Coordinates of C-alpha atoms and ligand atoms in Angstrom, one line a residue:
Chain A
M1 CA 12.7 134.5 141.0
S2 CA 13.9 134.5 144.6
R3 CA 17.6 134.5 145.3
L4 CA 17.5 131.1 146.9
Q5 CA 15.6 129.7 144.0
S6 CA 18.0 131.1 141.5
L7 CA 20.9 129.6 143.5
L8 CA 19.3 126.1 143.5
I9 CA 17.6 126.0 140.1
N10 CA 20.1 127.2 137.6
P11 CA 21.7 126.4 134.3
V12 CA 24.7 124.7 135.8
L13 CA 22.5 122.3 137.8
N14 CA 20.4 121.7 134.8
K15 CA 23.4 120.9 132.7
E16 CA 24.9 118.6 135.2
I17 CA 21.7 116.6 135.6
K18 CA 21.3 116.4 131.8
L19 CA 24.8 115.2 131.2
R20 CA 24.9 112.9 134.2
F21 CA 21.7 111.1 133.6
R22 CA 22.2 110.8 129.9
S23 CA 24.3 107.8 130.4
F24 CA 22.7 104.4 130.8
K25 CA 25.4 103.4 133.2
N26 CA 23.8 105.4 136.0
F27 CA 20.5 103.6 135.7
L28 CA 22.3 100.3 135.7
G29 CA 24.1 101.4 138.9
I30 CA 20.8 102.1 140.7
F31 CA 19.3 98.9 139.4
L32 CA 22.3 96.8 140.7
F33 CA 22.2 98.6 144.0
L34 CA 18.5 97.8 144.5
A35 CA 19.1 94.3 143.4
I36 CA 21.9 93.8 146.0
C37 CA 19.9 95.4 148.8
G38 CA 16.9 93.3 148.0
A39 CA 19.0 90.1 147.9
V40 CA 20.6 91.0 151.3
C41 CA 17.1 91.5 152.8
L42 CA 15.8 88.2 151.4
A43 CA 18.9 86.3 152.5
F44 CA 18.6 87.7 155.9
I45 CA 14.9 86.9 156.3
Y46 CA 15.5 83.5 154.8
T47 CA 18.2 82.5 157.2
E48 CA 16.3 83.9 160.2
T49 CA 13.2 82.0 159.4
Q50 CA 14.8 78.8 158.4
F51 CA 17.5 78.4 160.9
S52 CA 16.1 79.9 164.1
Y53 CA 13.3 78.5 166.2
D54 CA 11.5 81.7 166.9
G55 CA 10.9 82.8 163.3
F56 CA 11.4 86.4 162.2
T57 CA 10.9 88.4 165.3
A58 CA 10.9 92.2 165.9
E59 CA 14.4 91.8 167.1
D60 CA 15.5 90.3 163.8
S61 CA 13.7 93.0 162.1
K62 CA 15.6 95.6 164.0
N63 CA 18.9 93.9 163.1
L64 CA 17.9 93.8 159.5
F65 CA 17.3 97.5 159.7
L66 CA 20.7 98.2 161.3
L67 CA 22.3 96.1 158.6
L68 CA 20.6 98.0 155.8
S69 CA 21.4 101.3 157.4
M70 CA 25.0 100.5 157.8
G71 CA 25.2 99.2 154.3
Q72 CA 23.7 102.4 153.0
L73 CA 26.1 104.5 155.1
G74 CA 29.0 102.5 153.7
L75 CA 27.8 103.0 150.2
I76 CA 27.5 106.8 150.8
V77 CA 30.9 107.0 152.5
F78 CA 32.6 105.2 149.6
I79 CA 30.8 106.6 146.6
T80 CA 30.5 110.3 147.6
P81 CA 34.2 111.1 147.3
G82 CA 34.3 109.6 143.8
L83 CA 31.2 111.6 142.8
T84 CA 32.3 114.9 144.1
A85 CA 36.1 115.1 144.1
G86 CA 36.3 115.7 140.3
A87 CA 33.4 118.1 140.1
I88 CA 35.5 121.2 139.6
S89 CA 39.0 119.8 138.8
G90 CA 37.3 117.7 136.1
E91 CA 36.0 120.8 134.4
R92 CA 39.5 122.3 134.8
E93 CA 41.1 119.3 133.2
K94 CA 38.5 119.3 130.4
Q95 CA 39.3 123.0 130.0
T96 CA 35.7 124.0 130.3
L97 CA 36.1 125.7 133.7
N98 CA 37.6 128.9 132.5
I99 CA 34.7 129.5 130.1
M100 CA 32.2 128.7 132.8
L101 CA 33.9 131.2 135.1
T102 CA 33.6 134.0 132.6
T103 CA 29.9 133.7 132.6
Q104 CA 27.5 135.5 134.9
Q105 CA 27.0 132.4 137.2
S106 CA 28.0 133.3 140.7
S107 CA 30.6 131.1 142.4
T108 CA 28.0 130.1 145.0
S109 CA 25.6 128.8 142.5
I110 CA 28.3 126.9 140.6
I111 CA 29.6 125.2 143.8
L112 CA 26.1 124.4 145.1
S113 CA 24.9 123.1 141.8
K114 CA 28.0 120.9 141.5
L115 CA 27.3 119.5 145.0
F116 CA 23.6 118.8 144.6
S117 CA 24.0 117.4 141.1
S118 CA 26.7 115.0 142.4
L119 CA 24.6 114.0 145.4
L120 CA 21.4 113.7 143.4
Y121 CA 22.4 110.3 142.2
L122 CA 23.0 109.1 145.7
I123 CA 19.7 110.6 146.9
L124 CA 18.0 108.9 144.1
M125 CA 19.5 105.6 145.2
L126 CA 18.3 106.1 148.8
V127 CA 14.8 107.1 147.7
A128 CA 14.7 104.1 145.4
S129 CA 15.6 101.9 148.4
L130 CA 12.9 103.2 150.6
P131 CA 10.4 100.4 149.8
L132 CA 12.9 97.9 151.3
Y133 CA 12.4 99.6 154.6
S134 CA 8.7 98.7 154.5
I135 CA 9.8 95.1 155.2
V136 CA 11.2 96.4 158.5
F137 CA 8.0 98.2 159.3
L138 CA 6.0 95.1 158.5
Y139 CA 7.8 93.1 161.2
G140 CA 8.1 96.0 163.7
G141 CA 10.9 96.6 166.1
V142 CA 11.8 100.0 164.6
S143 CA 10.0 103.3 165.1
P144 CA 9.5 105.8 162.3
Q145 CA 11.6 108.3 164.4
T146 CA 14.5 105.9 164.2
V147 CA 14.2 105.6 160.5
L148 CA 14.0 109.4 160.3
I149 CA 17.2 109.7 162.4
M150 CA 18.9 107.2 160.2
F151 CA 18.1 109.1 157.0
G152 CA 19.2 112.3 158.7
Y153 CA 22.5 110.7 159.4
L154 CA 22.8 109.4 155.8
F155 CA 22.0 112.8 154.4
L156 CA 24.3 114.8 156.6
T157 CA 27.2 112.4 156.0
M158 CA 26.6 112.7 152.3
L159 CA 26.5 116.4 152.5
A160 CA 29.6 116.8 154.6
I161 CA 31.8 114.3 152.6
G162 CA 30.4 115.7 149.4
S163 CA 31.4 119.2 150.5
I164 CA 34.8 118.1 151.4
G165 CA 35.2 116.5 148.0
I166 CA 34.0 119.7 146.3
M167 CA 36.5 121.8 148.3
F168 CA 39.4 119.6 147.4
S169 CA 38.3 119.6 143.9
T170 CA 38.4 123.4 143.9
L171 CA 41.7 123.7 145.7
I172 CA 43.6 120.9 144.0
K173 CA 44.3 121.1 140.3
R174 CA 44.3 117.4 139.5
T175 CA 41.2 115.2 139.9
I176 CA 43.3 112.2 140.9
I177 CA 45.0 113.9 143.8
S178 CA 41.8 115.5 144.9
T179 CA 40.1 112.1 144.9
I180 CA 42.9 110.6 146.9
T181 CA 42.8 113.4 149.4
T182 CA 39.0 113.1 149.8
Y183 CA 39.2 109.4 150.3
G184 CA 42.0 110.0 152.8
T185 CA 39.8 112.4 154.8
M186 CA 36.9 110.0 154.6
L187 CA 39.1 107.2 155.9
F188 CA 40.2 109.4 158.8
L189 CA 36.5 110.1 159.7
V190 CA 35.6 106.4 159.5
V191 CA 38.7 104.6 160.8
G192 CA 41.1 107.3 162.1
T193 CA 38.6 108.7 164.6
V194 CA 38.2 105.2 166.2
I195 CA 41.9 104.8 166.5
L196 CA 42.3 108.3 167.8
F197 CA 39.5 107.7 170.3
L198 CA 41.2 104.5 171.6
I199 CA 44.6 106.3 172.0
I200 CA 43.0 109.3 173.8
I201 CA 41.1 107.0 176.1
R202 CA 44.3 105.1 176.9
L203 CA 46.1 108.4 177.7
I204 CA 43.2 109.6 179.9
V205 CA 42.9 106.4 181.8
G206 CA 46.7 106.4 182.3
F207 CA 46.6 109.9 183.7
S208 CA 43.6 109.6 185.9
Q209 CA 45.1 106.5 187.5
G210 CA 48.2 108.5 188.4
T211 CA 46.3 111.4 189.9
T212 CA 44.4 111.3 193.2
G213 CA 41.3 113.3 192.1
G214 CA 38.5 111.9 190.0
P215 CA 38.5 112.4 186.2
Q216 CA 37.8 115.9 185.0
S217 CA 34.9 116.3 182.7
T218 CA 37.1 118.4 180.3
D219 CA 39.2 115.3 179.8
H220 CA 36.3 113.6 178.3
I221 CA 35.0 116.2 175.9
L222 CA 37.8 115.4 173.5
P223 CA 37.0 111.7 173.2
Y224 CA 33.3 112.6 172.7
I225 CA 34.2 115.0 169.9
V226 CA 36.4 112.5 168.2
L227 CA 33.8 109.8 168.4
V228 CA 31.0 112.0 167.2
L229 CA 33.0 112.7 164.0
N230 CA 32.7 109.1 163.1
P231 CA 29.4 108.7 161.2
A232 CA 29.2 104.9 161.6
V233 CA 29.7 104.9 165.4
S234 CA 27.6 108.0 165.9
M235 CA 24.8 106.6 163.9
L236 CA 24.9 103.2 165.5
F237 CA 24.8 104.7 169.0
S238 CA 21.9 107.0 168.0
L239 CA 19.9 104.1 166.6
E240 CA 20.5 101.8 169.5
T241 CA 19.6 102.8 173.0
N242 CA 23.1 102.6 174.3
S243 CA 25.3 102.5 177.3
L244 CA 27.9 104.8 175.9
V245 CA 25.7 107.8 176.0
Y246 CA 25.0 107.1 179.7
E247 CA 28.7 106.9 180.3
F248 CA 29.3 110.2 178.7
Q249 CA 26.5 111.6 180.8
Q250 CA 28.1 110.4 183.9
I251 CA 31.1 112.6 183.2
G252 CA 29.2 115.6 182.3
V253 CA 28.8 115.4 178.5
D254 CA 25.0 114.9 178.1
W255 CA 24.6 115.8 174.5
P256 CA 23.0 113.0 172.6
F257 CA 25.2 111.8 169.8
W258 CA 22.9 113.1 167.1
V259 CA 23.2 116.6 168.4
G260 CA 27.0 116.6 168.4
F261 CA 27.0 114.9 165.0
T262 CA 24.6 117.5 163.5
I263 CA 26.7 120.3 164.8
A264 CA 30.0 118.8 163.7
Y265 CA 28.9 117.8 160.2
G266 CA 26.9 120.9 159.7
A267 CA 30.0 122.9 160.5
I268 CA 32.1 120.8 158.2
T269 CA 29.7 121.3 155.3
L270 CA 29.4 125.0 155.9
I271 CA 33.1 125.7 156.2
T272 CA 34.3 123.5 153.3
L273 CA 31.6 125.0 151.0
L274 CA 32.6 128.5 152.0
I275 CA 36.2 127.8 151.2
A276 CA 35.3 126.3 147.8
I277 CA 33.1 129.3 146.9
K278 CA 35.9 131.7 147.9
K279 CA 38.6 129.8 146.1
L280 CA 36.7 129.0 142.9
R281 CA 37.6 132.3 141.3
P282 CA 40.9 134.2 141.9
S283 CA 40.6 136.7 144.6
M284 CA 41.0 140.1 142.9
R285 CA 41.3 142.1 146.0
R286 CA 45.0 142.6 146.7
K287 CA 46.5 143.3 150.0
K288 CA 48.0 146.7 150.0
K289 CA 51.7 146.7 150.6
G290 CA 53.3 148.6 153.4
Chain B
M1 CA 36.9 150.8 125.9
I2 CA 40.0 149.1 127.3
E3 CA 42.5 150.9 129.6
I4 CA 45.4 148.8 130.8
V5 CA 47.3 150.6 133.5
N6 CA 50.7 149.4 134.8
L7 CA 49.5 145.8 134.5
T8 CA 52.0 143.5 136.1
K9 CA 51.9 139.7 136.7
H10 CA 54.5 137.8 138.6
Y11 CA 54.6 134.0 138.8
G12 CA 56.9 133.5 141.7
S13 CA 60.1 135.3 140.8
F14 CA 59.2 135.3 137.1
T15 CA 57.7 138.4 135.6
A16 CA 55.2 137.5 132.9
L17 CA 53.8 141.1 132.5
D18 CA 55.9 144.1 133.3
H19 CA 54.0 147.3 133.8
L20 CA 52.0 147.1 130.6
N21 CA 50.2 150.2 129.6
L22 CA 47.7 150.3 126.7
S23 CA 44.5 151.9 125.7
I24 CA 42.2 150.7 123.0
E25 CA 39.3 152.7 121.6
K26 CA 35.8 151.4 121.1
G27 CA 35.2 149.7 117.8
T28 CA 38.8 148.9 117.2
V29 CA 40.1 145.6 116.1
F30 CA 43.3 145.3 118.0
G31 CA 45.9 142.7 117.2
F32 CA 48.2 141.5 120.0
V33 CA 51.4 140.1 118.5
G34 CA 54.4 138.5 120.3
P35 CA 56.5 135.4 120.4
N36 CA 55.6 132.4 122.6
G37 CA 55.7 133.3 126.3
A38 CA 55.4 137.0 125.7
G39 CA 52.5 137.4 128.0
K40 CA 49.5 137.6 125.6
S41 CA 47.4 134.9 127.2
T42 CA 48.3 136.3 130.6
T43 CA 47.0 139.7 129.6
F44 CA 43.8 138.2 128.2
S45 CA 43.2 136.1 131.3
I46 CA 43.4 139.2 133.4
L47 CA 41.0 141.1 131.2
A48 CA 38.6 138.1 131.3
T49 CA 38.7 138.2 135.2
L50 CA 40.3 134.7 135.4
L51 CA 43.6 135.9 136.8
A52 CA 44.4 138.5 139.4
P53 CA 47.2 140.9 138.4
S54 CA 50.1 141.3 140.8
E55 CA 50.1 145.1 140.3
G56 CA 48.2 147.6 138.2
T57 CA 44.8 147.0 136.7
A58 CA 42.7 147.2 133.6
Y59 CA 39.4 149.0 133.0
I60 CA 36.8 147.9 130.6
N61 CA 34.3 150.7 129.8
G62 CA 35.7 152.3 132.9
I63 CA 35.0 149.3 135.1
D64 CA 38.0 148.0 137.1
V65 CA 38.4 144.3 136.5
T66 CA 39.8 143.8 139.9
K67 CA 37.0 145.7 141.7
D68 CA 33.9 144.6 139.8
P69 CA 34.7 141.5 137.9
K70 CA 31.0 140.5 137.8
Q71 CA 30.1 143.6 135.9
V72 CA 33.1 143.1 133.5
R73 CA 32.0 139.6 132.6
K74 CA 28.8 141.1 131.2
L75 CA 30.8 143.2 128.8
I76 CA 33.2 140.6 127.5
G77 CA 33.1 137.5 125.4
Y78 CA 36.2 135.4 125.9
V79 CA 37.6 132.6 123.6
P80 CA 40.6 131.0 125.4
D81 CA 43.5 129.6 123.4
F82 CA 42.7 126.1 124.7
F83 CA 39.2 125.1 125.6
G84 CA 37.1 122.0 125.9
V85 CA 33.5 121.3 125.3
Y86 CA 30.9 119.1 127.1
D87 CA 30.9 116.2 124.7
K88 CA 27.5 114.9 125.5
F89 CA 25.8 118.2 124.5
K90 CA 24.4 118.9 121.1
V91 CA 25.4 122.1 119.4
H92 CA 22.2 124.0 120.2
E93 CA 22.2 122.6 123.8
Y94 CA 25.7 123.8 124.3
L95 CA 24.8 127.3 123.3
D96 CA 21.6 127.2 125.3
F97 CA 23.5 126.3 128.4
Y98 CA 25.8 129.2 128.1
G99 CA 22.9 131.5 127.2
A100 CA 21.2 130.4 130.4
S101 CA 24.4 131.0 132.3
Y102 CA 24.3 134.6 131.3
G103 CA 20.7 134.8 132.5
I104 CA 19.2 135.2 129.1
P105 CA 15.5 134.2 129.1
N106 CA 14.5 131.0 127.3
E107 CA 12.5 132.6 124.4
E108 CA 15.3 135.0 123.7
R109 CA 17.9 132.2 123.6
K110 CA 15.7 130.3 121.2
A111 CA 15.7 133.3 118.9
V112 CA 19.4 134.2 119.2
I113 CA 21.0 130.7 118.8
P114 CA 20.0 130.2 115.2
Q115 CA 21.3 133.6 114.3
L116 CA 24.6 132.9 116.0
L117 CA 24.9 129.6 114.2
E118 CA 24.3 131.3 111.0
L119 CA 27.0 133.9 111.7
V120 CA 29.6 131.2 112.2
N121 CA 28.3 128.9 109.5
L122 CA 27.2 126.1 111.7
T123 CA 23.5 126.1 110.9
D124 CA 23.6 122.6 109.5
K125 CA 25.3 121.3 112.7
T126 CA 22.6 122.4 115.1
D127 CA 21.7 118.8 116.1
S128 CA 25.2 117.3 116.0
Y129 CA 27.0 116.3 119.2
V130 CA 29.7 118.9 120.0
D131 CA 32.5 116.4 120.3
L132 CA 31.9 115.2 116.7
L133 CA 32.7 118.7 115.3
S134 CA 36.1 119.3 113.7
R135 CA 38.6 121.5 115.4
G136 CA 37.7 124.5 113.2
M137 CA 34.0 124.0 113.8
K138 CA 34.6 123.9 117.6
Q139 CA 36.6 127.1 117.3
R140 CA 33.7 128.8 115.5
L141 CA 31.2 127.3 118.0
C142 CA 33.2 128.7 120.8
L143 CA 33.1 132.1 119.1
A144 CA 29.4 131.9 118.8
R145 CA 29.3 130.9 122.5
A146 CA 31.3 134.0 123.4
L147 CA 28.8 136.2 121.5
I148 CA 25.6 134.8 123.1
H149 CA 25.1 137.7 125.5
D150 CA 26.0 140.2 122.9
P151 CA 29.1 141.5 124.6
E152 CA 30.7 144.8 123.5
L153 CA 34.2 143.4 123.7
L154 CA 35.5 140.2 122.3
I155 CA 38.8 138.7 123.6
L156 CA 40.1 136.1 121.2
D157 CA 43.2 134.2 122.2
E158 CA 44.7 132.8 119.0
P159 CA 41.3 132.0 117.4
A160 CA 43.0 130.8 114.2
S161 CA 45.5 128.4 115.7
G162 CA 45.1 124.9 114.4
L163 CA 43.0 126.0 111.5
D164 CA 43.7 125.2 107.9
P165 CA 44.1 128.1 105.5
R166 CA 40.5 127.9 104.3
A167 CA 39.2 128.0 107.9
R168 CA 41.5 130.9 108.6
V169 CA 39.9 132.8 105.7
E170 CA 36.5 132.0 107.0
M171 CA 37.4 133.1 110.5
R172 CA 38.7 136.4 109.1
G173 CA 35.4 136.8 107.3
I174 CA 33.5 136.3 110.5
L175 CA 35.7 138.8 112.4
R176 CA 35.1 141.4 109.7
E177 CA 31.4 140.8 110.1
L178 CA 31.7 141.3 113.8
K179 CA 33.7 144.5 113.2
N180 CA 30.8 145.8 111.1
M181 CA 28.5 145.0 114.1
D182 CA 30.7 147.6 115.9
K183 CA 32.2 145.2 118.4
T184 CA 35.6 145.9 119.9
I185 CA 37.8 143.0 119.3
I186 CA 41.2 142.1 120.7
I187 CA 42.9 139.2 119.1
S188 CA 46.3 137.5 119.6
S189 CA 48.4 135.6 117.2
H190 CA 52.0 134.9 116.3
I191 CA 51.1 135.1 112.6
L192 CA 51.5 138.7 111.6
P193 CA 50.2 138.8 108.1
E194 CA 47.0 137.3 109.4
L195 CA 46.6 140.1 111.9
S196 CA 47.8 143.0 109.8
E197 CA 45.0 142.3 107.3
I198 CA 42.1 142.6 109.7
C199 CA 43.4 144.8 112.5
D200 CA 43.1 148.5 112.8
E201 CA 45.8 148.6 115.4
L202 CA 48.6 146.3 116.5
G203 CA 50.5 146.0 119.7
V204 CA 53.8 144.1 119.8
I205 CA 54.5 142.5 123.2
E206 CA 57.7 140.9 124.2
N207 CA 58.8 139.8 127.7
G208 CA 55.7 141.3 129.2
Q209 CA 56.3 144.7 127.7
L210 CA 54.7 146.6 124.9
I211 CA 57.5 147.4 122.5
A212 CA 55.4 148.9 119.7
H213 CA 51.9 150.1 119.3
G214 CA 50.0 151.7 116.4
N215 CA 48.6 150.9 113.0
V216 CA 50.5 148.7 110.7
R217 CA 52.5 151.4 109.1
Q218 CA 53.5 153.0 112.4
I219 CA 54.6 149.6 113.7
E220 CA 56.8 149.2 110.8
N221 CA 58.4 152.5 111.3
Q222 CA 58.8 152.1 115.1
L223 CA 60.4 148.7 114.7
Q224 CA 62.7 149.5 111.9
A225 CA 65.5 150.2 114.3
Q226 CA 67.6 148.5 111.8
K227 CA 66.8 149.3 108.2
V228 CA 68.5 147.8 105.1
L229 CA 69.9 150.4 102.7
Q230 CA 70.7 149.4 99.2
V231 CA 73.5 151.4 97.5
K232 CA 74.3 151.0 93.9
V233 CA 77.4 152.5 92.5
T234 CA 78.7 152.6 89.0
E235 CA 82.4 152.2 89.7
N236 CA 85.0 151.5 92.4
I237 CA 83.0 149.4 94.8
E238 CA 85.9 148.8 97.2
H239 CA 86.2 152.5 97.8
A240 CA 82.5 152.6 98.7
V241 CA 82.8 149.7 101.0
S242 CA 85.7 151.3 102.9
F243 CA 83.8 154.6 103.1
F244 CA 80.6 153.0 104.6
E245 CA 82.6 150.8 106.9
D246 CA 83.8 154.0 108.7
D247 CA 80.3 155.1 109.5
P248 CA 79.4 154.0 113.1
N249 CA 75.7 153.5 112.2
V250 CA 76.5 151.0 109.5
L251 CA 76.5 147.6 111.3
E252 CA 77.1 145.3 108.5
I253 CA 77.9 145.4 104.8
T254 CA 77.1 142.7 102.4
R255 CA 77.7 142.6 98.6
D256 CA 75.0 141.4 96.5
E257 CA 75.6 138.0 94.9
Q258 CA 74.2 138.7 91.5
D259 CA 75.0 142.4 91.1
D260 CA 78.6 143.2 92.0
M261 CA 77.9 146.9 92.0
L262 CA 75.2 146.6 94.7
L263 CA 75.8 146.9 98.5
Q264 CA 73.4 146.1 101.3
L265 CA 73.9 148.1 104.5
S266 CA 72.3 147.2 107.8
Y267 CA 71.8 150.7 109.1
Q268 CA 70.7 151.9 112.5
G269 CA 70.9 155.7 112.2
T270 CA 68.0 158.2 112.1
E271 CA 66.6 159.8 109.0
E272 CA 68.8 162.8 109.7
D273 CA 71.9 160.6 110.0
Q274 CA 70.9 159.0 106.7
V275 CA 70.7 162.4 104.9
A276 CA 74.1 163.4 106.4
L277 CA 75.6 160.1 105.3
L278 CA 74.4 160.5 101.7
K279 CA 75.7 164.1 101.6
K280 CA 79.1 162.9 102.9
A281 CA 79.2 160.1 100.4
V282 CA 78.6 162.4 97.5
E283 CA 81.2 164.9 98.8
H284 CA 83.5 161.9 99.1
G285 CA 83.3 161.4 95.4
L286 CA 81.5 158.0 95.4
A287 CA 79.7 157.3 92.1
I288 CA 76.3 156.5 93.6
L289 CA 73.7 155.6 91.2
T290 CA 70.9 154.9 93.6
L291 CA 70.4 154.6 97.3
S292 CA 67.2 153.1 98.5
Q293 CA 65.6 151.6 101.5
K294 CA 64.7 148.0 101.2
Q295 CA 61.0 147.3 101.9
T296 CA 60.8 145.0 104.8
N297 CA 57.5 143.3 105.6
L298 CA 56.1 142.8 109.0
E299 CA 57.2 139.2 109.1
D300 CA 60.8 140.2 108.7
I301 CA 60.4 142.8 111.4
F302 CA 58.8 140.3 113.7
M303 CA 61.7 137.9 113.2
E304 CA 64.1 140.7 113.8
I305 CA 62.6 141.9 117.1
T306 CA 61.9 138.5 118.5
K307 CA 65.2 136.9 117.8
G308 CA 66.3 137.7 121.3
D309 CA 69.2 139.6 122.7
E310 CA 72.6 138.7 121.4
Ligands
ATP1 N1 50.6 129.4 135.8 C1 51.8 129.8 135.5 N2 52.9 129.6 136.3 C2 54.1 130.0 136.0 N3 54.4 130.6 134.8 C3 53.4 130.8 134.0 C4 52.1 130.5 134.2 N4 51.3 130.8 133.2 C5 52.1 131.4 132.3 N5 53.4 131.4 132.8 C6 54.6 132.0 132.1 O1 54.3 133.4 131.8 C7 54.8 133.7 130.5 C8 53.7 134.3 129.6 O2 52.8 133.3 129.3 P1 51.6 133.6 128.3 O3 50.8 132.3 128.2 O4 50.9 134.8 128.7 O5 52.4 133.7 126.9 P2 51.8 133.9 125.5 O6 52.2 135.3 125.0 O7 50.3 133.7 125.5 O8 52.5 132.8 124.7 P3 51.9 131.9 123.5 O9 52.2 132.6 122.2 O10 52.8 130.7 123.6 O11 50.5 131.5 123.8 C9 55.4 132.4 129.9 O12 56.8 132.5 130.1 C10 54.9 131.3 130.8 O13 55.8 130.3 131.0
MG2 MG1 49.0 132.3 124.6

């Protein structure tokens, strides 16, 4: 068995999936989710066909697509912390963690298994909702690439927030505090970044009005970075052909949002996972005194 | 098998383990005794690679727990003092999960699990859900779990706590069987008689320090800093009392309630002192009928050493 394979397919993952999917609750959850999504689609189509003169156009179809995507993103953003923030601390509280840590499982495989098994449920939801997108294709207005970009966003967001949850779950002893911290971080990413962006813009505009020279491009990397951290804004601007990208291009930041987002969320995932792996077991190596 | 060197653990300014040194031979059943908070669980956690020592280290089969914990984990089976189970697992699934976690191939696990369940008398519970087992059964299941990779060393932190007397006897039987399988076992408890019966060696730990180490007899001798001497005279007991009162090694004299010619002396001198005392007493003209040392059992000693400094 290759190393990667043994990291991904291992007893911890196996156990997690077994235990998680043993409860009927989970299937009920997926069923309800699909029912709601379906209902939203039908309601949308119904109102568009009944109350507008032009019927269900490609433009309507695109709006439905955006609505569905944002809904899914919202779902991910709100459910992922709950699914992951107790992954390690929960075992600690159940007093099963110590035993697991004395087995031969490597810290890396424990952490990755915990992450993937927690996200598996969400992934299952997303996959189950795929057929709904066929409605959108049916009416046009959205290219397959756009759908691909959208799923990329959903997946990366899930991965990054999930990793943050796992990290807090490893660092913080109690699940409840770890969950609150993870939700707090999530809120910062979704709401805090927008507020921060507005503040920074205000400051920059204020300063550039005071100075004689034109705005410096370095002044504008910061707002770009802040905005890229917001999955909703970033996704919306990547799905829509948008003016904001053009504006950022004007001042010298010509990276498309999806590139910045991929780099930022990739880095978040990587760093938080590394911290979790490192902190799962006590570090035995002591610093030499003197 | 185990070599503990200068093992020290600080929690903030509190010292839970204070330069502990100990070595345990292969095949020994070693009992770790001490009052609450003595540092038993702390020592075991370090041996189980769950806790990093502040200073010093321990070697298991020559492998340093701080340098190569992964290798050490292969050699040890650890049963913590408190542990949980995955409640949605059945007994055989529970063992199978841990077997897999040690990288034991599927067919091998299928062969080993029934054997382990038989060893701990849980064969008829194979298909029960783990959370439906009684406390004693869980304890035995956890022991079976700790044995799944056939470790050389078993670290059992109070495996008998919370068990009824019958379950304790059963546990002892299982441990004896494991000893016959040539495992090295270290086991902690506050209940001395329980340990003295199954252990080849005992270590008494208090305030993070090993205060006595050896087989049961040696411990008794080492710890009898204060022995109780019984002196029976045939006449003039007041004279005897005033004589013994003058000896600096006699800490306390009590007269027996039933027998008014019998004295109990708390005595802290060495054997030589004791010989000299007896000689002097005879020279002094005391009519001593017998002088004997009262047999104390381990329980008394334990109470004595752990009553704290006064
Ligand atoms: N995480 C911790 N933080 C601070 N102090 C701790 C911690 N863990 C243990 N201690 C302290 O270290 C000391 C030794 O604890 P330990 O659990 O090793 O004792 P023990 O001998 O196992 O006691 P018991 O018989 O009650 O199980 C205790 O005084 C305890 O309060
Ligand atoms: Mg303890």
